[in-house]
Short mmCIF file of C-alpha atoms and ligand atoms in Angstrom, two decimals:
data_model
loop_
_atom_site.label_atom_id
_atom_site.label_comp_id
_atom_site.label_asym_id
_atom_site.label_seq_id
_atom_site.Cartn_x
_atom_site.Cartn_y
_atom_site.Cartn_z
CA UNK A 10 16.46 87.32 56.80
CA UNK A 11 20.22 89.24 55.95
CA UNK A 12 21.27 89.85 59.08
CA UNK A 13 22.11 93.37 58.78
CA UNK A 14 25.97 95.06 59.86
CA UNK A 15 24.67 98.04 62.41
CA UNK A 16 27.34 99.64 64.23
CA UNK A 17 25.11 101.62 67.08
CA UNK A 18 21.91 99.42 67.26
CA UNK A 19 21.80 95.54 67.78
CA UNK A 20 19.27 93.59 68.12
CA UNK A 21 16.43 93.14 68.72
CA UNK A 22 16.83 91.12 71.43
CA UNK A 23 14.84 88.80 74.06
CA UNK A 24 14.55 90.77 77.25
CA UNK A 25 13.37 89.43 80.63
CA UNK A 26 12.06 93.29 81.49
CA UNK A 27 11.31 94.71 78.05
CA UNK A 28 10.09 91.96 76.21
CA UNK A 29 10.90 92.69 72.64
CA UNK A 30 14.23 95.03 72.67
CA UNK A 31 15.97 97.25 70.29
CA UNK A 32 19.62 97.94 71.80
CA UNK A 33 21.31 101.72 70.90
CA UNK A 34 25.07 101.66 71.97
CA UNK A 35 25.33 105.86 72.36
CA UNK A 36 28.85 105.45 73.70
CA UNK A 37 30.30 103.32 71.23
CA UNK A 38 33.76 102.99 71.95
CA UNK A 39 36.45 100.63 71.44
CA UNK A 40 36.10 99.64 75.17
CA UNK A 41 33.81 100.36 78.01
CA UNK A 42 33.47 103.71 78.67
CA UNK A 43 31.57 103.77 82.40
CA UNK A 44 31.37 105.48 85.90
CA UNK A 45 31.63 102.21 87.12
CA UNK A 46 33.85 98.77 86.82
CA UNK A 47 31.46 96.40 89.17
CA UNK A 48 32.98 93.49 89.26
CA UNK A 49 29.50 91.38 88.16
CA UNK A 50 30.13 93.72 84.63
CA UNK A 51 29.43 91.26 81.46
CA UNK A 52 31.54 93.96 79.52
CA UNK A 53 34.68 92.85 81.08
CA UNK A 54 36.92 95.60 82.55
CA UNK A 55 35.99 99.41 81.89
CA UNK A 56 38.57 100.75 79.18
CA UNK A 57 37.81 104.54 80.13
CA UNK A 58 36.66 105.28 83.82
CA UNK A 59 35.07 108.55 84.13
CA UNK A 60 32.06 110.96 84.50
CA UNK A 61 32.84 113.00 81.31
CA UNK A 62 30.11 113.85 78.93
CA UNK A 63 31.26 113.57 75.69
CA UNK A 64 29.28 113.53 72.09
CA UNK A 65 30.54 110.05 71.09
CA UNK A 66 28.19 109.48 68.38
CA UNK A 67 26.16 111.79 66.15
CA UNK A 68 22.14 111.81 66.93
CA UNK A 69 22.08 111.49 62.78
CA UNK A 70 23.75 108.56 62.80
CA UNK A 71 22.15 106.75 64.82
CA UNK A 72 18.63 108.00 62.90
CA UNK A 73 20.69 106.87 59.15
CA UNK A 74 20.16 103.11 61.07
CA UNK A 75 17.12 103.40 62.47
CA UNK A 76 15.66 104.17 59.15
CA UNK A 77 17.34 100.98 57.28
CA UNK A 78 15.45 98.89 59.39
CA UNK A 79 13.29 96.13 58.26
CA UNK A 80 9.89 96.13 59.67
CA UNK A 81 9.97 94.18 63.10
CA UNK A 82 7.87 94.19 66.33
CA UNK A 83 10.06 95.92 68.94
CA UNK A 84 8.32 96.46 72.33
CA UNK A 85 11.43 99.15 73.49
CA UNK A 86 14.06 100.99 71.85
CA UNK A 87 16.38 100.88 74.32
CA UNK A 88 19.89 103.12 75.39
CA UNK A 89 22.10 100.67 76.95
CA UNK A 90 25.35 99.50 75.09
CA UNK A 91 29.04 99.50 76.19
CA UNK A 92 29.32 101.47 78.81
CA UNK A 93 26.98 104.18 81.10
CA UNK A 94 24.41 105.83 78.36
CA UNK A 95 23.30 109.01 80.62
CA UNK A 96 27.58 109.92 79.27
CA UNK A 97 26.56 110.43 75.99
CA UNK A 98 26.38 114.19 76.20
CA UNK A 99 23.46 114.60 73.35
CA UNK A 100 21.39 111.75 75.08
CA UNK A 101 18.08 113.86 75.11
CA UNK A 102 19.13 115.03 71.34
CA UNK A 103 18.58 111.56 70.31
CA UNK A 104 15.82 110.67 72.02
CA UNK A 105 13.87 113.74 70.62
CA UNK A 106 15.00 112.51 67.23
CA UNK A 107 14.09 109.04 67.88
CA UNK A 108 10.28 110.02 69.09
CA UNK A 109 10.36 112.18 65.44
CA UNK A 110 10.73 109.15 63.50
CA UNK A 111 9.58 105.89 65.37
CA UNK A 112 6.81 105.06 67.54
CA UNK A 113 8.32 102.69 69.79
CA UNK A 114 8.76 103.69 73.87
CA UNK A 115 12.33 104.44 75.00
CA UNK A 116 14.22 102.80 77.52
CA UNK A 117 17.18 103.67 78.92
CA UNK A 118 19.43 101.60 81.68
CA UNK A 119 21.41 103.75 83.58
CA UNK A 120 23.66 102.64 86.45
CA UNK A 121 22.47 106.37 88.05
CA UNK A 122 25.54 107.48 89.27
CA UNK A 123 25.27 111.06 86.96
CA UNK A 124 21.63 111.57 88.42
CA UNK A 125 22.21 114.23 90.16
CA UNK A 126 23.54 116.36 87.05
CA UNK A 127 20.63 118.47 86.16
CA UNK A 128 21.28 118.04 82.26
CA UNK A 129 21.33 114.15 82.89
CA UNK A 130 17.85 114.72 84.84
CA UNK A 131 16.53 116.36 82.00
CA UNK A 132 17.86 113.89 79.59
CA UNK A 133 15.95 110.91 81.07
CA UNK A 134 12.79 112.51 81.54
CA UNK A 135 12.54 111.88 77.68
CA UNK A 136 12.24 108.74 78.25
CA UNK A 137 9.17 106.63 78.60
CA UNK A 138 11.02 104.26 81.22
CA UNK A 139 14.09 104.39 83.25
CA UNK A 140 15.56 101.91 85.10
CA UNK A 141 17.80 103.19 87.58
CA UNK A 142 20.21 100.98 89.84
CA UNK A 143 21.75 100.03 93.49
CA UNK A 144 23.24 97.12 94.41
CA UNK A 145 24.58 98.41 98.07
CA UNK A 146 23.68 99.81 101.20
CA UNK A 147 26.72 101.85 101.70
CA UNK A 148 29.26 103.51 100.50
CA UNK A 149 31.35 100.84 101.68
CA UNK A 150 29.71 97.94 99.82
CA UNK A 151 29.15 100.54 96.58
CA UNK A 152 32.91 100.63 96.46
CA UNK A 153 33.51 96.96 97.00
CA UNK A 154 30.92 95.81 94.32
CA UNK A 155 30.61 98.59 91.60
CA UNK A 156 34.27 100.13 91.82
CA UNK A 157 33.00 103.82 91.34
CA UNK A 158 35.29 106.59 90.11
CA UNK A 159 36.99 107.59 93.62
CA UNK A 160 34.77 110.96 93.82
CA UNK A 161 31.28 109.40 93.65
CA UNK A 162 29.29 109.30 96.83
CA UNK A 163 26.60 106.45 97.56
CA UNK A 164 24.44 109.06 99.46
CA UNK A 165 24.52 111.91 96.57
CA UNK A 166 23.06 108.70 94.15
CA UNK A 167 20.80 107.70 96.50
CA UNK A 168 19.43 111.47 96.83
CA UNK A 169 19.53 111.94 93.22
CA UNK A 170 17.29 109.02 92.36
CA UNK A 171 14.77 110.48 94.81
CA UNK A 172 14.76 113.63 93.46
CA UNK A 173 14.14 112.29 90.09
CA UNK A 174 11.19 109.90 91.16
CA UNK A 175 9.60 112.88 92.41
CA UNK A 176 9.89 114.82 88.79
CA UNK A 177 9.71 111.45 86.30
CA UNK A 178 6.04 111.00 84.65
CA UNK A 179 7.33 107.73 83.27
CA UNK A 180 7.62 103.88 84.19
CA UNK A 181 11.07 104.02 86.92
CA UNK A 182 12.37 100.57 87.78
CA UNK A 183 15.22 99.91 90.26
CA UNK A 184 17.56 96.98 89.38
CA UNK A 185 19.48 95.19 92.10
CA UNK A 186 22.43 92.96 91.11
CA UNK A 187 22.78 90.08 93.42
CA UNK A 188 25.69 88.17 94.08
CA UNK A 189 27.51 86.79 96.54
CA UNK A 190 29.65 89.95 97.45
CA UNK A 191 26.25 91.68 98.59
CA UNK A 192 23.35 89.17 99.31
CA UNK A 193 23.72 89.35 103.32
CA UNK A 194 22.56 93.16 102.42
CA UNK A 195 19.21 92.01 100.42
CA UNK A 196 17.12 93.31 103.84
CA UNK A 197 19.12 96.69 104.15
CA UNK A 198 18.73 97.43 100.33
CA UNK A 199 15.12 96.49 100.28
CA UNK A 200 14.41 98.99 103.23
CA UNK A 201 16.20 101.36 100.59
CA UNK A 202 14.41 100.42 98.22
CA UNK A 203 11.08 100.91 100.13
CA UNK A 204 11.67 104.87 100.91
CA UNK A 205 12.26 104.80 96.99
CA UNK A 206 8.83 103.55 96.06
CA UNK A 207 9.86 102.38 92.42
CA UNK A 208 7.25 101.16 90.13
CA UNK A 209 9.11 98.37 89.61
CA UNK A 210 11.69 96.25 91.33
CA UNK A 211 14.16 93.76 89.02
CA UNK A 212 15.73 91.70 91.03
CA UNK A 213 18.90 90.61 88.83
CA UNK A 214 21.85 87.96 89.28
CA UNK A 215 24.49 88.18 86.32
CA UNK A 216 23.62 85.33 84.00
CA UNK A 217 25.43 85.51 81.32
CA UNK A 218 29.63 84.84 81.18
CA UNK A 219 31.51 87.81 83.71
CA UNK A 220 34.37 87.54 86.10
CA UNK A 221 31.51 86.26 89.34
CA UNK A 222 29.00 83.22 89.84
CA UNK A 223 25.46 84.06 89.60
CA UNK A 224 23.55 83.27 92.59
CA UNK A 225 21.59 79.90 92.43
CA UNK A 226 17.53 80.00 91.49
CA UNK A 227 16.29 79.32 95.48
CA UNK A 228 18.93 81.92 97.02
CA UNK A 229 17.42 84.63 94.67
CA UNK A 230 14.08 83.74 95.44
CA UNK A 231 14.76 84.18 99.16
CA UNK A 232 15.95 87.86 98.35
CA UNK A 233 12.80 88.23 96.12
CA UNK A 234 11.30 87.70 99.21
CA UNK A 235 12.49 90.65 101.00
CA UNK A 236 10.82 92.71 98.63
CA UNK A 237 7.51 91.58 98.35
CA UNK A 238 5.41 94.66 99.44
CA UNK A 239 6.96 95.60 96.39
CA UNK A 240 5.89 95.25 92.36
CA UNK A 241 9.26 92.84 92.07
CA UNK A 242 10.68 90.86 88.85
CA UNK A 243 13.40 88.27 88.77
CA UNK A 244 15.15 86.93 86.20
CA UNK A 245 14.96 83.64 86.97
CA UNK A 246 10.90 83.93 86.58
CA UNK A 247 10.39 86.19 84.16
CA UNK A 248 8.98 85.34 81.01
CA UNK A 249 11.10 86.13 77.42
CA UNK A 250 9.65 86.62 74.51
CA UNK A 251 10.84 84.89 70.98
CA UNK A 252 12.56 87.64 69.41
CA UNK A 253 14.83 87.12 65.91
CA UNK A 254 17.54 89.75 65.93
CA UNK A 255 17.94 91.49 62.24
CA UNK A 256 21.82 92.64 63.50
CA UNK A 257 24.34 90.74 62.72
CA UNK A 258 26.56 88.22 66.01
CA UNK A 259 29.35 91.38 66.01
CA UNK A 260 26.69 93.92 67.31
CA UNK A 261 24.76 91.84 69.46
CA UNK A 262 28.17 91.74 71.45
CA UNK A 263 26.87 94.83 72.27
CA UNK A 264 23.61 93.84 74.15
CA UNK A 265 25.75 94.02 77.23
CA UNK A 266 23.31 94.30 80.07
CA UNK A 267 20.16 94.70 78.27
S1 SF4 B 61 27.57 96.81 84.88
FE1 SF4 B 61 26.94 98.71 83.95
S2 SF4 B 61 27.53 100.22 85.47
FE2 SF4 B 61 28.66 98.41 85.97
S3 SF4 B 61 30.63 98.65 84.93
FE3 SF4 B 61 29.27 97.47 83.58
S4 SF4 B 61 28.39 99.01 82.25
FE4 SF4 B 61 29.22 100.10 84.01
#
């Protein structure tokens, strides 16, 4: 198959939580553009820190690619990309255009740190599943392992993801990156994680190349273990489909944390 030269979808790719995934970079800049610069990120240093939201690509272009797609199974279309995806200002505008044209389920990762934005709220209730994320049980440890923007409060995110489990009709997943900056928490953000009552649970160590070691198969299985009253994933065990992207090697750069 041509591998084809997309420059806001990739994919699709293997995923260990969506099976068969279709990436959409809504962000799209040079660099990445997040609330966040956790020092696990496999994006490498955020270019642009802020919580800004900006129009950085046009809901019609994103369509003009969807449509020159060759027919392939995709299990999720998918809002990830190079950077924080709830910052992309006409999020919901695309997803409504999206559901117009395909029938695939949306998926959007979102690092949830613009949750409690009531636009943002609205947004992701578009969606058919979110996952949101935490990797701390304090503001202290937030700061230390996802660098924040200096005004964002651990407590406010926390609150916010609440609030939206109560209003979301669709599949919500909480991630937790593990590594060895916050595994002596795994207890503390599992209590957490219990008040939250996710429908899902991904327990996640960072894989793939970034600036920290993953943590080793047995450690994560230990913290897996924490949340076992739980509906809990890893990545070690999860199963991946055999997916062929149709993009080309330059986009799937973009898969980022997909
Ligand atoms: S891991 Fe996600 S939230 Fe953290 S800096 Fe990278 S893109 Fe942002």
């Amino acid at each position: 198959m041509v591998k084809k030269n997309f420059k806001y979808i990739y994919g699709p790719v293997s995923s260990w939580r969506l099976g068969s995934s279709l990436g959409i970079d809504p962000i799209s800049g040079k660099g990445k553009i997040c609330t966040f610069d956790c020092i696990y990120c496999q994006l490498g240093k955020t270019a642009i820190l802020t919580n800004e939201r900006k129009i950085f690509v046009p809901a019609t272009e994103i369509i003009k690619e969807l449509d020159l797609l060759p027919t392939v199974k995709i299990d999720y279309i998918t809002f990830s990309g190079r950077g924080e995806p709830t910052l992309a200002k006409n999020l919901g505008q695309m997803i409504k255009a999206i559901k117009q044209n395909r029938k695939e389920k949306i998926a959007i990762l979102t690092n949830s740190s613009l949750l409690d934005k009531y636009e943002v709220k609205e947004d992701l209730t578009l969606a058919d599943f979110v996952m949101v994320k935490i990797d701390a049980p304090s503001q202290k440890i937030f700061e230390k392992v996802n660098r924040p923007l200096v005004t964002m409060k651990f407590d406010t995110i926390l609150r916010a993801i609440d609030n939206f489990k109560h209003i979301f009709k669709g599949k919500l997943a909480l991630q937790i990156m593990f590594i060895e900056e916050n595994k002596e928490y795994a207890s503390a953000i599992a209590q957490i994680t219990k008040e939250i009552k996710p429908d899902e649970v991904q327990v996640n160590t960072p894989l793939r190349p970034c600036a920290v070691k993953p943590l080793p198969e047995e450690e994560l299985n230990d913290i897996k273990g924490c949340f076992s009253s739980l509906n809990v994933i890893s990545v070690y065990e999860a199963s991946r489909k055999d997916v062929k992207p149709i993009s080309n090697k330059n986009t799937l750069a973009r898969r980022g944390k997909i």
